[in-house]
Amino acid sequence: MLDTSTIKRYLPWLVATALFMEQLDATIVNTAIPSIAASLQVTPLSLKSVVTSYILGLAVGIPLSGWMADRFGTRRVFFTAISIFTIASVLCGLSVNAHMMTAARLLQGLGGAMMMPVGRLAIVRTFPKNELLGAMNFVIIPALIGPLLGPTVGGLIVHWTTWRVIFFVNVPVGLIALYLVWKHMPDYQGHEKRPLDVFGLILFSSGTAILSWLLEVFGEHTLDALTAGLMLALSLALLGAYVWHAFRTKFPLLRLSLFKVRTFRISVAGGFFTRLGVGGLPFLLPLLYQLGLGLPAWQSGLLMMPAAAAAMGMKMFAPRLLARFGYRQILTANTVCIGLTIALFALVGPGTPFYVIVAISLAQGFFNSLQFSSMNTLAYADIEPQDSSMASTMSSSFQQLSMSFGLAAGSIVTAWFLGPVAQDNREAVSQALHHGFATLALMTLISSAIFWRLRRNDGDSISRGQVKAKEAAEPVTTQ
């Protein structure tokens, strides 16, 4: 049996390390696509499968992760997930053709899909609710920093070395994470051995995979309207069939009845719509800095750093703010602040001083960090311990969908306003991007109304430590 204090000391670092590796890898490869295409002697467009195969792996793996953790234990599944991810990274770096690269990225996506929900599940089961905010607040930082650093790090690696190094950097991090898992990862298993919902897995995974792929390629206009419409109808039909199936089977892949828990429902729904705006920023900001302002890639990357720094600094203030004002006031007001911050980027132009851009980026990182910490912990405020695995899986699945929607929304809105104008027209690109920021800001502001439906004391078990005596007395046990 592992010592409780040791678990609490090392587990947040372990989950944060794995999550950072996953989030960095998810965005770093996009910068290297032209170099990979030249090396493998194919066109960059033909390597779109490298990105979409990773998304497919996530779509299949995330819903499956909760069942695997309940059946085989969190330590074994997390160890396997990191092993698969690390081995797949090596295979990506050794790829000699596009087909091998696509297969390796699919395998990498499957490994990455099991990291986030299983790691989050271990955190939820290890820390009592009155300590959960601090632990989750620490773990969420890599999820904010990874997408911001990815394009910058990828550009520097490709510029100074070779694109293969992008994948090889995961090896030492993966080996360290494996050692920490074996030494300090608790091994939680489900209370009951539920069978795998194979039919539900096929319906949900295929529906989300098609929808994610469609959103990924829609902004590039590589599909005609009829094909895109048919694909959208197919994905929605598959997801609708899963909803019908989930309410008629005893052990569904994702138990949708969990949405009857008000705080969980509002957290997932509000987070989904909030990420529509936030999820488009990693795509739009580099375009604004490079195409709109004419900055080189390295300066564009540096302008992304203040948001990452503010996100890290925010973890010191989030617990105090939530304890003082509560989830309802924080999420309602903070969502408005995020929307206003996104709107401020619509005012950034060639004459904007750098210190103003840095100030906006700092505010954006600060508010984003508070938002994600609040949403991700609120989801577990009223979840019973036996439902934590299912809640983690469902929350992760909808987060993946919302980020895909957010990236697609940013590209689609900008492309809509840009129209047929060439992308080397700096003024036209800037105007299109400004319209994109304004639209995403409006979407984020509207989502604030979802959090207004919270009650004043919702989430107090986490933010103010108001736990039941029975729950506070329960020790942390591992197998």
Coordinates of C-alpha atoms in Angstrom, one line a residue:
M1 CA 0.0 0.0 0.0
L2 CA 1.3 3.4 -1.0
D3 CA 1.7 6.2 1.6
T4 CA -1.1 8.8 1.3
S5 CA 1.1 11.8 1.8
T6 CA 3.6 10.5 -0.8
I7 CA 0.8 10.0 -3.3
K8 CA -0.5 13.5 -2.7
R9 CA 3.0 15.0 -3.1
Y10 CA 3.9 13.3 -6.4
L11 CA 0.6 12.6 -8.2
P12 CA -0.2 16.2 -9.3
W13 CA 3.4 16.4 -10.8
L14 CA 3.0 13.1 -12.5
V15 CA -0.4 13.9 -14.1
A16 CA 0.8 17.4 -15.0
T17 CA 3.9 16.0 -16.7
A18 CA 1.9 13.5 -18.8
L19 CA -0.7 16.1 -19.7
F20 CA 1.9 18.6 -20.8
M21 CA 3.5 16.0 -23.0
E22 CA 0.2 15.2 -24.6
Q23 CA -1.0 18.8 -25.1
L24 CA 2.4 20.0 -26.4
D25 CA 2.5 17.1 -28.9
A26 CA -1.0 17.8 -30.1
T27 CA 0.0 21.3 -31.4
I28 CA 3.7 21.1 -32.0
V29 CA 3.4 18.8 -35.1
N30 CA 1.3 21.4 -37.1
T31 CA 4.3 23.7 -37.4
A32 CA 6.4 20.8 -38.8
I33 CA 4.0 19.6 -41.5
P34 CA 5.8 21.4 -44.4
S35 CA 9.1 20.0 -43.3
I36 CA 7.7 16.5 -42.8
A37 CA 6.1 16.6 -46.3
A38 CA 9.3 17.7 -47.9
S39 CA 11.2 14.9 -46.1
L40 CA 8.7 12.2 -47.0
Q41 CA 8.4 13.6 -50.6
V42 CA 4.6 14.2 -50.4
T43 CA 2.5 17.4 -50.6
P44 CA 1.6 19.1 -47.3
L45 CA -2.1 18.6 -48.0
S46 CA -1.7 14.9 -48.2
L47 CA -0.3 14.9 -44.7
K48 CA -3.6 16.1 -43.3
S49 CA -4.2 12.5 -42.3
V50 CA -1.3 12.9 -39.8
V51 CA -3.5 15.4 -37.9
T52 CA -6.8 13.7 -38.4
S53 CA -5.5 10.3 -37.4
Y54 CA -4.5 11.7 -34.0
I55 CA -8.0 13.1 -33.6
L56 CA -9.4 9.7 -34.5
G57 CA -7.3 8.0 -31.8
L58 CA -8.6 10.5 -29.2
A59 CA -12.2 10.0 -30.3
V60 CA -11.9 6.2 -29.8
G61 CA -9.6 6.2 -26.8
I62 CA -11.2 8.7 -24.5
P63 CA -14.6 7.0 -24.1
L64 CA -12.9 3.7 -23.6
S65 CA -10.5 5.0 -20.9
G66 CA -13.0 5.0 -18.0
W67 CA -14.0 1.4 -18.6
M68 CA -10.4 0.3 -18.8
A69 CA -9.5 2.2 -15.5
D70 CA -12.4 0.5 -13.7
R71 CA -11.5 -2.9 -15.0
F72 CA -7.7 -2.9 -14.9
G73 CA -6.8 -0.1 -12.4
T74 CA -5.6 3.4 -12.8
R75 CA -1.9 2.5 -12.4
R76 CA -1.8 -0.2 -15.1
V77 CA -3.8 1.8 -17.6
F78 CA -1.9 5.1 -17.0
F79 CA 1.4 3.2 -17.3
T80 CA 0.2 1.5 -20.5
A81 CA -1.0 4.9 -21.9
I82 CA 2.3 6.6 -21.4
S83 CA 4.2 3.6 -22.8
I84 CA 2.0 3.6 -26.0
F85 CA 2.4 7.3 -26.4
T86 CA 6.2 7.2 -26.0
I87 CA 6.6 4.2 -28.4
A88 CA 4.3 5.8 -30.9
S89 CA 6.4 9.0 -30.7
V90 CA 9.5 7.0 -31.6
L91 CA 7.7 5.4 -34.5
C92 CA 6.6 8.9 -35.7
G93 CA 10.2 10.1 -35.6
L94 CA 11.4 7.0 -37.5
S95 CA 8.6 7.2 -40.2
V96 CA 9.8 6.7 -43.7
N97 CA 6.5 7.4 -45.5
A98 CA 3.2 9.1 -44.9
H99 CA 1.3 5.8 -44.2
M100 CA 3.7 4.9 -41.4
M101 CA 3.4 8.4 -40.0
T102 CA -0.4 8.3 -40.1
A103 CA -0.5 4.9 -38.3
A104 CA 2.0 6.0 -35.7
R105 CA -0.1 9.2 -35.0
L106 CA -3.2 7.1 -34.6
L107 CA -1.4 4.9 -32.0
Q108 CA -0.2 8.1 -30.3
G109 CA -3.7 9.4 -30.1
L110 CA -4.9 6.2 -28.5
G111 CA -2.2 6.5 -25.9
G112 CA -2.8 10.2 -25.3
A113 CA -6.6 9.7 -25.0
M114 CA -6.2 7.6 -21.9
M115 CA -3.8 10.0 -20.1
M116 CA -6.2 12.9 -19.3
P117 CA -9.3 11.1 -18.0
V118 CA -7.4 8.4 -16.1
G119 CA -5.0 11.0 -14.6
R120 CA -7.9 13.2 -13.6
L121 CA -9.7 10.2 -12.1
A122 CA -6.7 9.4 -9.9
I123 CA -6.6 13.0 -8.7
V124 CA -10.3 13.0 -7.9
R125 CA -10.1 9.7 -6.0
T126 CA -6.9 10.7 -4.1
F127 CA -7.8 14.2 -2.9
P128 CA -11.0 14.9 -0.8
K129 CA -13.2 17.6 -2.2
N130 CA -11.9 20.3 0.1
E131 CA -8.4 19.7 -1.4
L132 CA -9.4 19.0 -5.0
L133 CA -9.3 22.6 -6.2
G134 CA -5.6 23.0 -5.3
A135 CA -4.6 19.7 -6.9
M136 CA -6.7 20.2 -10.1
N137 CA -5.5 23.8 -10.3
F138 CA -1.9 22.6 -10.5
V139 CA -2.7 19.9 -13.1
I140 CA -4.6 22.2 -15.4
I141 CA -1.7 24.5 -16.1
P142 CA 0.0 22.3 -18.7
A143 CA -3.3 22.1 -20.6
L144 CA -3.1 25.9 -21.0
I145 CA 0.6 26.2 -21.7
G146 CA 1.0 23.3 -24.1
P147 CA -1.1 24.7 -27.0
L148 CA 0.6 28.1 -26.6
L149 CA 4.2 26.7 -26.6
G150 CA 3.6 24.1 -29.3
P151 CA 3.9 26.2 -32.4
T152 CA 6.8 28.1 -31.0
V153 CA 8.8 25.1 -29.9
G154 CA 8.0 23.3 -33.1
G155 CA 9.2 26.2 -35.2
L156 CA 12.5 26.4 -33.3
I157 CA 13.1 22.7 -33.5
V158 CA 12.5 22.6 -37.3
H159 CA 14.6 25.7 -37.8
W160 CA 17.6 24.5 -35.9
T161 CA 17.5 20.7 -36.2
T162 CA 15.1 18.3 -38.0
W163 CA 11.4 17.6 -37.6
R164 CA 12.1 14.1 -36.2
V165 CA 13.4 15.7 -33.0
I166 CA 9.9 16.9 -32.3
F167 CA 8.8 13.3 -31.6
F168 CA 12.0 12.2 -29.9
V169 CA 11.8 14.8 -27.2
N170 CA 8.9 12.8 -25.8
V171 CA 11.1 9.8 -25.0
P172 CA 13.0 11.2 -21.9
V173 CA 9.8 12.8 -20.6
G174 CA 7.9 9.5 -21.1
L175 CA 10.6 7.4 -19.3
I176 CA 10.6 9.8 -16.3
A177 CA 6.8 9.6 -16.2
L178 CA 6.8 5.8 -16.4
Y179 CA 9.2 5.7 -13.4
L180 CA 7.0 8.0 -11.4
V181 CA 3.9 6.0 -12.3
W182 CA 5.4 2.8 -11.1
K183 CA 6.6 4.4 -7.8
H184 CA 3.8 6.8 -6.9
M185 CA 0.7 6.1 -8.9
P186 CA -2.3 4.8 -6.8
D187 CA -4.2 1.9 -8.2
Y188 CA -7.9 2.5 -8.1
Q189 CA -10.4 0.1 -9.6
G190 CA -14.1 0.3 -10.1
H191 CA -16.6 -1.0 -7.6
E192 CA -18.3 -3.3 -10.1
K193 CA -17.0 -5.1 -13.2
R194 CA -19.3 -3.7 -15.9
P195 CA -19.1 -5.2 -19.4
L196 CA -17.8 -3.1 -22.2
D197 CA -20.5 -1.4 -24.3
V198 CA -19.1 -2.4 -27.7
F199 CA -22.0 -1.2 -29.7
G200 CA -22.1 2.1 -27.9
L201 CA -18.3 2.5 -28.4
I202 CA -18.8 2.0 -32.2
L203 CA -21.6 4.6 -32.3
F204 CA -20.1 7.3 -30.2
S205 CA -16.5 7.0 -31.4
S206 CA -17.4 6.9 -35.1
G207 CA -19.8 9.8 -34.7
T208 CA -17.3 12.0 -32.8
A209 CA -14.4 10.9 -35.1
I210 CA -16.3 11.9 -38.2
L211 CA -17.5 15.2 -36.7
S212 CA -14.0 16.1 -35.5
W213 CA -12.5 15.3 -38.9
L214 CA -15.2 17.3 -40.7
L215 CA -14.5 20.3 -38.5
E216 CA -10.7 19.9 -39.0
V217 CA -11.0 20.0 -42.8
F218 CA -14.1 22.3 -43.3
G219 CA -12.2 25.5 -43.1
E220 CA -9.9 24.4 -45.9
H221 CA -12.7 24.1 -48.4
T222 CA -11.4 20.7 -49.5
L223 CA -15.0 19.2 -49.4
D224 CA -17.9 20.2 -51.6
A225 CA -21.1 21.3 -49.8
L226 CA -23.0 18.0 -50.6
T227 CA -20.2 15.8 -49.2
A228 CA -19.8 18.0 -46.1
G229 CA -23.6 17.9 -45.5
L230 CA -23.8 14.2 -45.8
M231 CA -20.9 13.7 -43.5
L232 CA -22.4 16.0 -40.9
A233 CA -25.7 14.2 -41.2
L234 CA -24.0 10.8 -40.7
S235 CA -22.1 12.0 -37.6
L236 CA -25.2 13.5 -36.0
A237 CA -27.2 10.3 -36.8
L238 CA -24.5 8.2 -35.2
L239 CA -24.4 10.4 -32.1
G240 CA -28.2 10.5 -32.0
A241 CA -28.3 6.7 -32.2
Y242 CA -25.9 6.5 -29.3
V243 CA -28.2 8.7 -27.1
W244 CA -31.1 6.4 -27.9
H245 CA -28.9 3.3 -27.1
A246 CA -27.4 4.8 -23.9
F247 CA -30.8 5.1 -22.2
R248 CA -31.8 1.6 -23.1
T249 CA -28.8 -0.4 -21.9
K250 CA -27.8 -1.3 -18.4
F251 CA -24.1 -0.5 -18.7
P252 CA -23.7 2.3 -21.4
L253 CA -20.2 3.5 -22.5
L254 CA -21.1 7.0 -21.3
R255 CA -23.9 7.2 -18.7
L256 CA -25.9 10.2 -19.9
S257 CA -28.1 10.1 -16.8
L258 CA -25.2 11.7 -15.0
F259 CA -26.3 15.0 -16.6
K260 CA -29.1 15.0 -14.0
V261 CA -26.5 16.2 -11.5
R262 CA -27.0 20.0 -11.9
T263 CA -23.4 21.1 -11.2
F264 CA -22.0 18.5 -13.5
R265 CA -24.4 19.4 -16.3
I266 CA -23.8 23.1 -16.0
S267 CA -20.0 22.6 -15.8
V268 CA -19.9 20.5 -19.0
A269 CA -22.4 22.6 -21.0
G270 CA -20.9 25.9 -19.9
G271 CA -17.4 24.6 -20.5
F272 CA -18.4 23.4 -24.0
F273 CA -19.6 26.8 -25.2
T274 CA -16.9 28.8 -23.4
R275 CA -14.2 26.7 -25.2
L276 CA -15.7 27.7 -28.5
G277 CA -14.2 31.1 -28.0
V278 CA -11.1 30.2 -26.1
G279 CA -10.3 27.2 -28.4
G280 CA -10.0 29.5 -31.4
L281 CA -7.3 31.7 -29.9
P282 CA -4.3 29.3 -30.5
F283 CA -5.2 29.3 -34.2
L284 CA -6.1 33.0 -34.6
L285 CA -3.4 34.7 -32.6
P286 CA -0.4 33.5 -34.6
L287 CA -2.2 34.5 -37.8
L288 CA -2.8 38.0 -36.3
Y289 CA 0.8 38.4 -35.3
Q290 CA 2.4 37.0 -38.4
L291 CA 0.0 37.8 -41.2
G292 CA -1.8 40.8 -39.8
L293 CA 1.2 42.5 -38.1
G294 CA 3.9 41.1 -40.3
L295 CA 6.0 39.8 -37.3
P296 CA 8.4 36.9 -37.8
A297 CA 7.5 33.5 -36.2
W298 CA 9.9 33.9 -33.3
Q299 CA 8.4 37.2 -32.2
S300 CA 4.9 35.8 -32.7
G301 CA 5.9 32.9 -30.4
L302 CA 7.2 35.4 -27.8
L303 CA 3.9 37.2 -27.8
M304 CA 2.1 34.0 -26.8
M305 CA 4.3 33.6 -23.7
P306 CA 2.6 36.2 -21.4
A307 CA -0.6 34.3 -21.5
A308 CA 1.3 31.1 -20.4
A309 CA 3.0 33.0 -17.6
A310 CA -0.2 34.5 -16.4
A311 CA -1.9 31.1 -16.4
M312 CA 0.9 29.7 -14.1
G313 CA 0.6 32.7 -11.8
M314 CA -3.1 32.4 -11.5
K315 CA -3.0 29.1 -9.6
M316 CA -2.0 31.1 -6.5
F317 CA -5.2 33.2 -6.5
A318 CA -7.9 30.8 -7.8
P319 CA -8.5 29.0 -4.5
R320 CA -8.9 32.3 -2.6
L321 CA -11.2 33.8 -5.2
L322 CA -13.4 30.8 -5.3
A323 CA -13.5 30.6 -1.5
R324 CA -14.4 34.3 -1.3
F325 CA -17.0 34.6 -4.1
G326 CA -18.1 31.1 -4.9
Y327 CA -18.5 29.3 -8.3
R328 CA -21.6 31.1 -9.4
Q329 CA -20.2 34.6 -9.2
I330 CA -16.7 33.6 -10.4
L331 CA -17.8 31.7 -13.5
T332 CA -20.5 34.2 -14.5
A333 CA -18.2 37.2 -14.2
N334 CA -15.0 35.5 -15.4
T335 CA -16.7 34.3 -18.6
V336 CA -17.6 37.9 -19.4
C337 CA -14.0 39.0 -18.7
I338 CA -12.8 36.3 -21.1
G339 CA -15.2 37.5 -23.8
L340 CA -14.1 41.1 -23.4
T341 CA -10.5 40.1 -23.5
I342 CA -11.0 38.2 -26.8
A343 CA -12.8 41.3 -28.1
L344 CA -9.8 43.5 -27.3
F345 CA -7.7 41.5 -29.8
A346 CA -10.0 42.9 -32.5
L347 CA -8.5 46.3 -31.8
V348 CA -4.9 45.1 -32.2
G349 CA -3.3 46.5 -35.4
P350 CA 0.1 47.5 -36.9
G351 CA 0.2 50.6 -34.7
T352 CA -0.6 48.9 -31.5
P353 CA 2.3 49.1 -29.0
F354 CA 3.8 45.8 -27.9
Y355 CA 3.1 46.6 -24.2
V356 CA -0.6 46.8 -24.9
I357 CA -0.6 43.4 -26.7
V358 CA 1.4 41.9 -23.7
A359 CA -1.2 43.4 -21.3
I360 CA -4.1 41.9 -23.2
S361 CA -2.3 38.5 -23.3
L362 CA -1.6 38.6 -19.6
A363 CA -5.3 39.3 -18.9
Q364 CA -6.3 36.5 -21.3
G365 CA -4.0 33.9 -19.6
F366 CA -5.2 35.0 -16.2
F367 CA -8.9 34.7 -16.9
N368 CA -8.5 31.5 -18.9
S369 CA -6.6 29.8 -16.1
L370 CA -9.3 30.8 -13.5
Q371 CA -12.0 29.6 -15.9
F372 CA -10.6 26.1 -16.5
S373 CA -9.7 25.6 -12.9
S374 CA -13.2 26.5 -11.9
M375 CA -15.1 24.5 -14.6
N376 CA -13.0 21.3 -14.2
T377 CA -13.4 21.2 -10.4
L378 CA -17.1 22.1 -10.3
A379 CA -17.8 19.1 -12.4
Y380 CA -17.0 16.8 -9.4
A381 CA -18.7 18.9 -6.7
D382 CA -21.7 16.6 -6.4
I383 CA -20.4 13.4 -8.0
E384 CA -20.5 10.3 -5.8
P385 CA -17.1 8.5 -5.5
Q386 CA -18.5 5.5 -7.5
D387 CA -19.4 7.8 -10.4
S388 CA -16.0 9.6 -10.6
S389 CA -14.6 7.4 -13.3
M390 CA -17.7 7.9 -15.5
A391 CA -17.7 11.7 -14.8
S392 CA -14.0 12.0 -15.8
T393 CA -14.6 10.1 -19.0
M394 CA -17.6 12.1 -20.0
S395 CA -16.0 15.4 -19.1
S396 CA -12.9 14.6 -21.2
S397 CA -15.0 13.5 -24.1
F398 CA -16.9 16.7 -24.3
Q399 CA -13.8 18.8 -23.8
Q400 CA -12.2 17.1 -26.8
L401 CA -15.3 17.9 -28.9
S402 CA -15.4 21.5 -27.7
M403 CA -11.8 22.2 -28.5
S404 CA -12.4 20.8 -32.0
F405 CA -15.4 23.1 -32.4
G406 CA -13.4 26.0 -31.1
L407 CA -10.5 25.6 -33.6
A408 CA -13.0 25.1 -36.4
A409 CA -15.1 28.1 -35.3
G410 CA -12.0 30.3 -35.4
S411 CA -10.9 29.2 -38.9
I412 CA -14.4 29.2 -40.4
V413 CA -15.4 32.7 -39.1
T414 CA -12.1 34.2 -40.4
A415 CA -12.3 32.5 -43.7
W416 CA -15.9 33.7 -44.1
F417 CA -15.0 37.3 -43.6
L418 CA -11.8 37.0 -45.7
G419 CA -13.7 35.6 -48.7
P420 CA -11.7 35.3 -51.9
V421 CA -9.1 38.0 -50.9
A422 CA -5.5 36.7 -51.1
Q423 CA -3.9 36.0 -47.7
D424 CA -0.9 38.2 -48.5
N425 CA -3.2 41.2 -48.3
R426 CA -2.3 42.3 -44.7
E427 CA -5.1 44.8 -44.3
A428 CA -7.8 42.4 -45.4
V429 CA -6.4 39.6 -43.3
S430 CA -6.3 41.9 -40.2
Q431 CA -9.9 42.9 -40.8
A432 CA -11.1 39.3 -41.2
L433 CA -9.2 38.3 -38.0
H434 CA -10.8 41.2 -36.1
H435 CA -14.2 40.0 -37.2
G436 CA -13.2 36.5 -36.1
F437 CA -12.2 37.7 -32.6
A438 CA -15.4 39.7 -32.3
T439 CA -17.5 36.7 -33.2
L440 CA -15.7 34.4 -30.8
A441 CA -16.0 37.0 -28.0
L442 CA -19.8 37.3 -28.5
M443 CA -20.1 33.5 -28.3
T444 CA -18.2 33.5 -25.1
L445 CA -20.2 36.3 -23.6
I446 CA -23.4 34.4 -24.3
S447 CA -22.1 31.3 -22.6
S448 CA -22.0 33.3 -19.3
A449 CA -25.8 32.8 -19.1
I450 CA -25.3 29.0 -18.6
F451 CA -23.3 29.6 -15.4
W452 CA -25.8 32.0 -14.1
R453 CA -28.1 29.0 -13.5
L454 CA -25.8 27.8 -10.7
R455 CA -27.0 28.3 -7.2
R456 CA -25.2 30.4 -4.7
N457 CA -23.8 27.6 -2.7
D458 CA -23.0 25.2 -5.5
G459 CA -19.5 23.9 -5.3
D460 CA -18.9 24.9 -1.7
S461 CA -17.7 21.4 -0.9
I462 CA -14.7 22.2 -3.1
S463 CA -14.1 25.9 -2.8
R464 CA -14.9 26.4 0.9
G465 CA -14.2 22.9 2.3
Q466 CA -17.8 22.3 3.4
V467 CA -17.7 18.5 3.2
K468 CA -19.7 16.0 5.0
A469 CA -18.2 14.5 8.2
K470 CA -18.3 11.0 6.7
E471 CA -16.5 12.1 3.6
A472 CA -13.8 14.1 5.5
A473 CA -13.1 11.1 7.7
E474 CA -12.6 8.6 4.8
P475 CA -8.9 7.7 4.4
V476 CA -7.3 7.4 1.0
T477 CA -6.7 3.7 0.2
T478 CA -5.0 2.1 -2.8
Q479 CA -4.6 -1.4 -3.9

